[in-house]
Short mmCIF file of N, CA, C and O in Angstrom, two decimals:
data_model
loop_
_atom_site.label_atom_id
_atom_site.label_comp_id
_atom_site.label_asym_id
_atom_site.label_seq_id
_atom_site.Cartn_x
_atom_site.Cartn_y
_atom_site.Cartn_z
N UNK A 1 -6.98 25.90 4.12
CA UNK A 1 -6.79 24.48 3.88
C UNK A 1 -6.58 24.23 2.40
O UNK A 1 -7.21 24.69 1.45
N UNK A 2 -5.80 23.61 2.42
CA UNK A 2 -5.42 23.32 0.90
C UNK A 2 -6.13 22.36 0.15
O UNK A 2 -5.94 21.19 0.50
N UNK A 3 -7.16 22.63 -1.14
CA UNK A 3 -7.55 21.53 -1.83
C UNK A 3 -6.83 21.63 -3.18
O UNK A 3 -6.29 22.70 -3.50
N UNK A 4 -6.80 20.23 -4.22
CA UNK A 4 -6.77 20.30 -5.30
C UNK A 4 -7.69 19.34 -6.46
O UNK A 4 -8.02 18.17 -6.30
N UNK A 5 -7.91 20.03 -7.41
CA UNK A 5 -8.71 19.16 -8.11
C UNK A 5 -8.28 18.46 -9.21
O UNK A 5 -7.83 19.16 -10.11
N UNK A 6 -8.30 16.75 -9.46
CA UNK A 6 -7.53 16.27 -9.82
C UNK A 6 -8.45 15.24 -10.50
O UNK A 6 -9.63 15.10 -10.19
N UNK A 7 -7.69 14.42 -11.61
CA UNK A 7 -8.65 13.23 -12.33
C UNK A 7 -9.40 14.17 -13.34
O UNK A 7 -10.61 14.14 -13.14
N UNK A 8 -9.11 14.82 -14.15
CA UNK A 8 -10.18 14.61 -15.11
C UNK A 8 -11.16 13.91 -15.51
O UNK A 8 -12.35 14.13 -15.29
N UNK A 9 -10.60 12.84 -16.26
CA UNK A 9 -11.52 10.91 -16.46
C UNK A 9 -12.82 11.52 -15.08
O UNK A 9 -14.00 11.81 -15.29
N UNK A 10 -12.28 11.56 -14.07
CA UNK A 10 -13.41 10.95 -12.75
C UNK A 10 -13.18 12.45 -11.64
O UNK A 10 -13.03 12.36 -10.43
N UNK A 11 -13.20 13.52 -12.27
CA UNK A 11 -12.70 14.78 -11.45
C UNK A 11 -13.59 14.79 -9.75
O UNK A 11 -14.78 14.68 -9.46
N UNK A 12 -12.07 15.00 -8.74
CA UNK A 12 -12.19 14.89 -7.37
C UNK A 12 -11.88 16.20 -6.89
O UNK A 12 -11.39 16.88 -7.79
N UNK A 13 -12.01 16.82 -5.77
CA UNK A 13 -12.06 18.09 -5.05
C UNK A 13 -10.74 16.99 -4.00
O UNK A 13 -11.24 16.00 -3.46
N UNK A 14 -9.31 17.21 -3.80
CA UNK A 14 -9.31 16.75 -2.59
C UNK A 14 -8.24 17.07 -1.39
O UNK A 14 -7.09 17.40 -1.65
N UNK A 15 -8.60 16.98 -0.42
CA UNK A 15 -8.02 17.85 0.17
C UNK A 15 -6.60 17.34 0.73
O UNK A 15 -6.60 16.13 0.94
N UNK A 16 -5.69 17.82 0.95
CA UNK A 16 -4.22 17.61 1.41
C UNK A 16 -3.06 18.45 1.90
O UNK A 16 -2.77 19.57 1.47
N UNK A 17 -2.45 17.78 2.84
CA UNK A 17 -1.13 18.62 3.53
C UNK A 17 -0.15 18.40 3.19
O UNK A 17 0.12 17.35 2.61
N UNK A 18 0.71 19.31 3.44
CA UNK A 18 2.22 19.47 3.08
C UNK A 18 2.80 19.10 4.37
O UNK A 18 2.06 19.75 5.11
N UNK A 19 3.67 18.45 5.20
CA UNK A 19 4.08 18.55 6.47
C UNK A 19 5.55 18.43 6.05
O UNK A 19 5.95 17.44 5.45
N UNK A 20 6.49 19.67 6.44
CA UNK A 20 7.96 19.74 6.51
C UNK A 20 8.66 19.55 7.75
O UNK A 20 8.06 19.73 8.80
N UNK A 21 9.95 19.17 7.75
CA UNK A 21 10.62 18.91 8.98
C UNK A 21 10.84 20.59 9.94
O UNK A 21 10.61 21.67 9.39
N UNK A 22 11.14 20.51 10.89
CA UNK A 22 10.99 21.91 11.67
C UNK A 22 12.76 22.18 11.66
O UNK A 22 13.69 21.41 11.93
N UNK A 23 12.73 23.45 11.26
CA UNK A 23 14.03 24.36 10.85
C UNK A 23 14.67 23.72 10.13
O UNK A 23 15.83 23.51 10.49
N UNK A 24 14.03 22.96 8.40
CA UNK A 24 14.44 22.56 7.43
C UNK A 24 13.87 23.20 6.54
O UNK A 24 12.65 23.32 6.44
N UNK A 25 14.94 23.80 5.61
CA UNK A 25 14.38 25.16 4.66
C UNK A 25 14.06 23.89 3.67
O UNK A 25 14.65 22.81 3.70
N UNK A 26 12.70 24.38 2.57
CA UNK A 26 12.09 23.67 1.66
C UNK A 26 13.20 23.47 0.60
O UNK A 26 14.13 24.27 0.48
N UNK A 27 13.07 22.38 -0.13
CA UNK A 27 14.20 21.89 -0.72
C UNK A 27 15.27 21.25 -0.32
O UNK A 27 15.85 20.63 -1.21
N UNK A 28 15.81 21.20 0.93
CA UNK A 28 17.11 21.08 2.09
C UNK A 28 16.28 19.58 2.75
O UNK A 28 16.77 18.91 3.66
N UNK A 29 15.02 19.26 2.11
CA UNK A 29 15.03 18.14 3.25
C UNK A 29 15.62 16.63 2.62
O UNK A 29 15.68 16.38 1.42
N UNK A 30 15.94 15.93 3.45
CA UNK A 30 16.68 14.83 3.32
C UNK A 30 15.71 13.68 2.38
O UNK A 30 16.29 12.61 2.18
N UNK A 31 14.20 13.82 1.75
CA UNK A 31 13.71 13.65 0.82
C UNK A 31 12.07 13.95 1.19
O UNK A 31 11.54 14.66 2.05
N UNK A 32 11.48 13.01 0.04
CA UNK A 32 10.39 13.52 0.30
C UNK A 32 9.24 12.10 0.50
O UNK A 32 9.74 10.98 0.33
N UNK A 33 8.27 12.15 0.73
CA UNK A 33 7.26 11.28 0.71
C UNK A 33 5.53 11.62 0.29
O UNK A 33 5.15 12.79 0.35
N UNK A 34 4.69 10.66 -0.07
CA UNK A 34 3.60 10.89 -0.46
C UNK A 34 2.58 9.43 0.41
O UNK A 34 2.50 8.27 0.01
N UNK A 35 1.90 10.06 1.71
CA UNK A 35 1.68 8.77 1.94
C UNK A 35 -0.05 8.52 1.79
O UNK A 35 -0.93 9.25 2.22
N UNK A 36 -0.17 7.39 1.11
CA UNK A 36 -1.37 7.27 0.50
C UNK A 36 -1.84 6.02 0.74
O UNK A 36 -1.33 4.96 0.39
N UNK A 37 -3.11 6.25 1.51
CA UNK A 37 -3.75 4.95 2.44
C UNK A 37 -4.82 4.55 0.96
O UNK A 37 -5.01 5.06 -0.15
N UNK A 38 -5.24 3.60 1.56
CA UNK A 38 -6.30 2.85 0.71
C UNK A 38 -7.41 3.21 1.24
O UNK A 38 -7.49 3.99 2.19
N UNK A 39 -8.43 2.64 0.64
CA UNK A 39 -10.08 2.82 0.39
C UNK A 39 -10.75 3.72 1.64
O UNK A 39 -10.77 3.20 2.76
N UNK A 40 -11.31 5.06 1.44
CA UNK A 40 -11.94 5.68 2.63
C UNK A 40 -11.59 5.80 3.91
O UNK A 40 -12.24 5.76 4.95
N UNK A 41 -9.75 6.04 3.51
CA UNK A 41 -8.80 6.18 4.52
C UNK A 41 -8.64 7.63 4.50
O UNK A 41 -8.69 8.09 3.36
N UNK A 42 -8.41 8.75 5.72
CA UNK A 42 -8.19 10.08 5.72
C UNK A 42 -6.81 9.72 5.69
O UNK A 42 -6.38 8.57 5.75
N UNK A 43 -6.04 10.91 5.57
CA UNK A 43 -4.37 11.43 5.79
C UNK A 43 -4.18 11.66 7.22
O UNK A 43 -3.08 11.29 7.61
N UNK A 44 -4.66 11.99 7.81
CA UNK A 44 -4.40 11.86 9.55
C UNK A 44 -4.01 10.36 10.28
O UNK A 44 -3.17 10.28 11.18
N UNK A 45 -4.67 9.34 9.81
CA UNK A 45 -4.25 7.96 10.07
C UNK A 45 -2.57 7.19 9.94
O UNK A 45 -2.14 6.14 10.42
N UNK A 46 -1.86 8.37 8.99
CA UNK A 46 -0.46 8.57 8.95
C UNK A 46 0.07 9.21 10.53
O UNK A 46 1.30 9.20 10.65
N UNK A 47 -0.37 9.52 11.21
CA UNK A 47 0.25 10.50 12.62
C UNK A 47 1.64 10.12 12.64
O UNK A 47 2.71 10.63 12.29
N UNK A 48 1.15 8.73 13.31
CA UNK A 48 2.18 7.73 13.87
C UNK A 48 3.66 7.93 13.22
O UNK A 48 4.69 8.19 13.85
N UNK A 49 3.52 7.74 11.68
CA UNK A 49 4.77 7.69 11.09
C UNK A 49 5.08 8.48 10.36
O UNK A 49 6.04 8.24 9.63
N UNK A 50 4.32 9.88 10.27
CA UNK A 50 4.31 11.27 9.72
C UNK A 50 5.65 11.63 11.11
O UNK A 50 6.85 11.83 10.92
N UNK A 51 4.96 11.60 12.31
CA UNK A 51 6.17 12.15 13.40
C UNK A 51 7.53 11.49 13.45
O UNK A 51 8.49 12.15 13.85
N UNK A 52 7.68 10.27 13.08
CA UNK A 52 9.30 9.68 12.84
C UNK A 52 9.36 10.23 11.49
O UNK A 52 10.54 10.51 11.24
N UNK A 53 8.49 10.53 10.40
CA UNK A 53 9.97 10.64 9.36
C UNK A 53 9.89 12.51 8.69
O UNK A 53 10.24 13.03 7.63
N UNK A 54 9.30 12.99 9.84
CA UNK A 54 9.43 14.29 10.17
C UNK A 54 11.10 14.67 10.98
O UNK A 54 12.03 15.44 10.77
N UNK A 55 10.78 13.71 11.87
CA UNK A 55 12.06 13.80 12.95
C UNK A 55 13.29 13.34 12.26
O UNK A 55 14.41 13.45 12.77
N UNK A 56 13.04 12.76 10.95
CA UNK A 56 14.42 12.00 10.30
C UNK A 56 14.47 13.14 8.94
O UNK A 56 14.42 12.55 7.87
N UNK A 57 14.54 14.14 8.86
CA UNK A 57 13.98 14.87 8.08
C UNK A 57 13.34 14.86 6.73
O UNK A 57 13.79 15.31 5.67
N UNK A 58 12.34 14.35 6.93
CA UNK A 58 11.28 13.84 5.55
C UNK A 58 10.44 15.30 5.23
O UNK A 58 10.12 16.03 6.17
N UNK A 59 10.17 15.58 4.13
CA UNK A 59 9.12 16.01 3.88
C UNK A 59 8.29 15.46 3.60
O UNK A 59 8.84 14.45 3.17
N UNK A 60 6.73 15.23 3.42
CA UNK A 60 5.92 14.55 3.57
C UNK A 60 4.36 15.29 3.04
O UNK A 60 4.16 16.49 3.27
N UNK A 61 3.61 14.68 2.53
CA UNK A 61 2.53 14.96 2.30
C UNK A 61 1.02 14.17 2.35
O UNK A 61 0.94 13.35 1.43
N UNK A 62 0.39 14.20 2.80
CA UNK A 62 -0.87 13.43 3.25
C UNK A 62 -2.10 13.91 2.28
O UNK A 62 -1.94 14.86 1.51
N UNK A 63 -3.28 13.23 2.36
CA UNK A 63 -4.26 13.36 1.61
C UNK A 63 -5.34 12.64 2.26
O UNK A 63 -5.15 11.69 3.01
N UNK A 64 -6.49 13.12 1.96
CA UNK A 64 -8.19 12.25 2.09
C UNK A 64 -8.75 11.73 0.92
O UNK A 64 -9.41 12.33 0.07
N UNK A 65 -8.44 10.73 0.95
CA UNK A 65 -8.75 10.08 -0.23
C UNK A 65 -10.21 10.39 -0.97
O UNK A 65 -10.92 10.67 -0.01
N UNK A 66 -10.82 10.46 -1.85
CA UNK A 66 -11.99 10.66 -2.83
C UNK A 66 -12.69 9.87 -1.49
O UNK A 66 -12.18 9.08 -0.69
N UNK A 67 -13.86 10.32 -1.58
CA UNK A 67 -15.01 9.76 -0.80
C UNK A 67 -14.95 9.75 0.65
O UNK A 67 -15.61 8.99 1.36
N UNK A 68 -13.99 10.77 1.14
CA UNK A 68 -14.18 10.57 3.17
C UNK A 68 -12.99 11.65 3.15
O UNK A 68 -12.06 12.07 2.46
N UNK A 69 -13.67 11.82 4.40
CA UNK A 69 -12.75 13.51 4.73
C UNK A 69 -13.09 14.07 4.53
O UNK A 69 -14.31 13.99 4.65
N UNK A 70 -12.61 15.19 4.07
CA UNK A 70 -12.29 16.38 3.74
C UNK A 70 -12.73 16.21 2.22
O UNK A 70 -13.70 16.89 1.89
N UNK A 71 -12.37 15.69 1.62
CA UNK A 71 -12.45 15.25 -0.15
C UNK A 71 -13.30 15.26 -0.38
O UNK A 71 -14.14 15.08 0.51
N UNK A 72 -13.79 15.54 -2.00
CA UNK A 72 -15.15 15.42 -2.14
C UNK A 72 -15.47 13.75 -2.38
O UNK A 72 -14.59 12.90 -2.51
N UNK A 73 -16.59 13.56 -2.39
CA UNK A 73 -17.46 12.51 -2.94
C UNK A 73 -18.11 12.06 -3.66
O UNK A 73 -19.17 11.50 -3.37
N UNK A 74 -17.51 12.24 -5.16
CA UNK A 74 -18.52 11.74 -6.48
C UNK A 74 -19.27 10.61 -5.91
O UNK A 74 -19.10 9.83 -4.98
N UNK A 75 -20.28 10.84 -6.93
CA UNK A 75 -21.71 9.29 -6.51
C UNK A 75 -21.06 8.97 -8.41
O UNK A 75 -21.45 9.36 -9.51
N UNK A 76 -19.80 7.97 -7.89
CA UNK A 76 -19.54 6.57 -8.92
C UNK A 76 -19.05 5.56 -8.39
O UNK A 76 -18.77 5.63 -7.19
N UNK A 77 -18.85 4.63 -8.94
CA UNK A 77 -17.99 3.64 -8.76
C UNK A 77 -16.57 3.88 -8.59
O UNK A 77 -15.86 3.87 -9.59
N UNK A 78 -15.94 4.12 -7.19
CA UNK A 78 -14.71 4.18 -7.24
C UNK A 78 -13.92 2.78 -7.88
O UNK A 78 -14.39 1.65 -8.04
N UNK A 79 -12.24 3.38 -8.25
CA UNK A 79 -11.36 1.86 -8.78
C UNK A 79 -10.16 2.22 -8.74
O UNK A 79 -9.64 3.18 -9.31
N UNK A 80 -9.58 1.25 -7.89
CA UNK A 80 -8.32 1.02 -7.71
C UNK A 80 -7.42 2.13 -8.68
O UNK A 80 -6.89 3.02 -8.00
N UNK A 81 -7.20 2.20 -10.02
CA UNK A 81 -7.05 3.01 -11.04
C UNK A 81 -7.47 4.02 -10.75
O UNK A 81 -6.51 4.77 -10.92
N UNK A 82 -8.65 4.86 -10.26
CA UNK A 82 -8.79 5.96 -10.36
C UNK A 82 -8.20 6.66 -8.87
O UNK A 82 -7.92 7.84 -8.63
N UNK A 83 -8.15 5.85 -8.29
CA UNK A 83 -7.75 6.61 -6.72
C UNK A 83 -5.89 6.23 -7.18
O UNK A 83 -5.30 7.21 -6.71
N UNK A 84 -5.05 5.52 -7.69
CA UNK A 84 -3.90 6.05 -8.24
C UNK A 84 -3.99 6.92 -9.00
O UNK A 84 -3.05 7.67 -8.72
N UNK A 85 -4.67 7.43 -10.00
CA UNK A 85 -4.51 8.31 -11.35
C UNK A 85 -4.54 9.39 -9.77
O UNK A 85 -3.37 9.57 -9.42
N UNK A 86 -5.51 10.10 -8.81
CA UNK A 86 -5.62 10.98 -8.20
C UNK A 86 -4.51 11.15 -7.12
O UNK A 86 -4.38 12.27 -6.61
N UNK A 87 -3.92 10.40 -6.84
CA UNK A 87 -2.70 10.17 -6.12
C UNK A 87 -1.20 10.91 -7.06
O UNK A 87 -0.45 11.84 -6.77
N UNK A 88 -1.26 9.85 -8.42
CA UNK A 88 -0.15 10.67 -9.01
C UNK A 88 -0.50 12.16 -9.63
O UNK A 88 0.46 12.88 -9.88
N UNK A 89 -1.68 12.59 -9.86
CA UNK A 89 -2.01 14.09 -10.05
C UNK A 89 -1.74 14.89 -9.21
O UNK A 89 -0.96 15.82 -9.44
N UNK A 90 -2.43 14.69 -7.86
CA UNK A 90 -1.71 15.39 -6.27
C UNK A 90 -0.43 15.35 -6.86
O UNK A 90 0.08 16.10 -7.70
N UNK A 91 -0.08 14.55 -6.39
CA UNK A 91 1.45 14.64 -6.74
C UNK A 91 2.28 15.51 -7.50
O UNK A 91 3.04 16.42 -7.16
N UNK A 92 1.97 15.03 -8.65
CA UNK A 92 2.23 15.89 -10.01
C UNK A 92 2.11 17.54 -10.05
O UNK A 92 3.14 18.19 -10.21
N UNK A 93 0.76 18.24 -9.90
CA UNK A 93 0.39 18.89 -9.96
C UNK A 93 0.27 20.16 -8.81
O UNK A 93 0.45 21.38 -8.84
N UNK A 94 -0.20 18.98 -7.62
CA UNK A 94 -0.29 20.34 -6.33
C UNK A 94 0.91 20.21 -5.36
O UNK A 94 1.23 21.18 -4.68
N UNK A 95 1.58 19.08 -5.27
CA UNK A 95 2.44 18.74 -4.42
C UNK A 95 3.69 19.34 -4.80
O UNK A 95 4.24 20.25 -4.18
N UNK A 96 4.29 18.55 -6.24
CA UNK A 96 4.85 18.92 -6.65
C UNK A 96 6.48 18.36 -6.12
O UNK A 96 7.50 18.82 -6.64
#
């Protein structure tokens, strides 16, 4: 299972998938996505529209947000700001 650790400022453990279209070589897909729920939302809650833009050939990537899931759970004050800063790091960094 894939984690990455991200946020310096507020460092998170968190965990996330890659999901590619089926017999679409990496790079070849028709683009990409990062879908990122709000507050103590997992990445599985995407299903629904992970499977249409799989089928439209998306690449796609999901996540558990800081504090539920899979992710770890600092004891702070989460903020709006810090769950983006950890969003564009995924991104940045492990996603890519």
């Amino acid at each position: 299972m894939p984690y990455a650790t991200v946020n310096a400022a507020a460092p998170v453990r968190l965990f996330y998938e890659v999901h590619r279209p089926a017999g679409v070589e990496p790079g070849a897909e028709r683009g990409r996505c990062l879908l990122c729920m709000g507050f103590q939302t997992e990445g599985h809650t995407w299903r629904p529209q992970l499977d249409h833009l799989l089928a439209e050939g998306y690449a796609c990537a999901t996540f558990d947000n800081r504090g539920c899931g899979r992710s770890g759970r600092p004891r702070c004050r989460y903020t709006t700001r810090m769950f983006a800063r950890d969003a564009m790091e995924l991104l940045c960094s492990a996603i890519g």
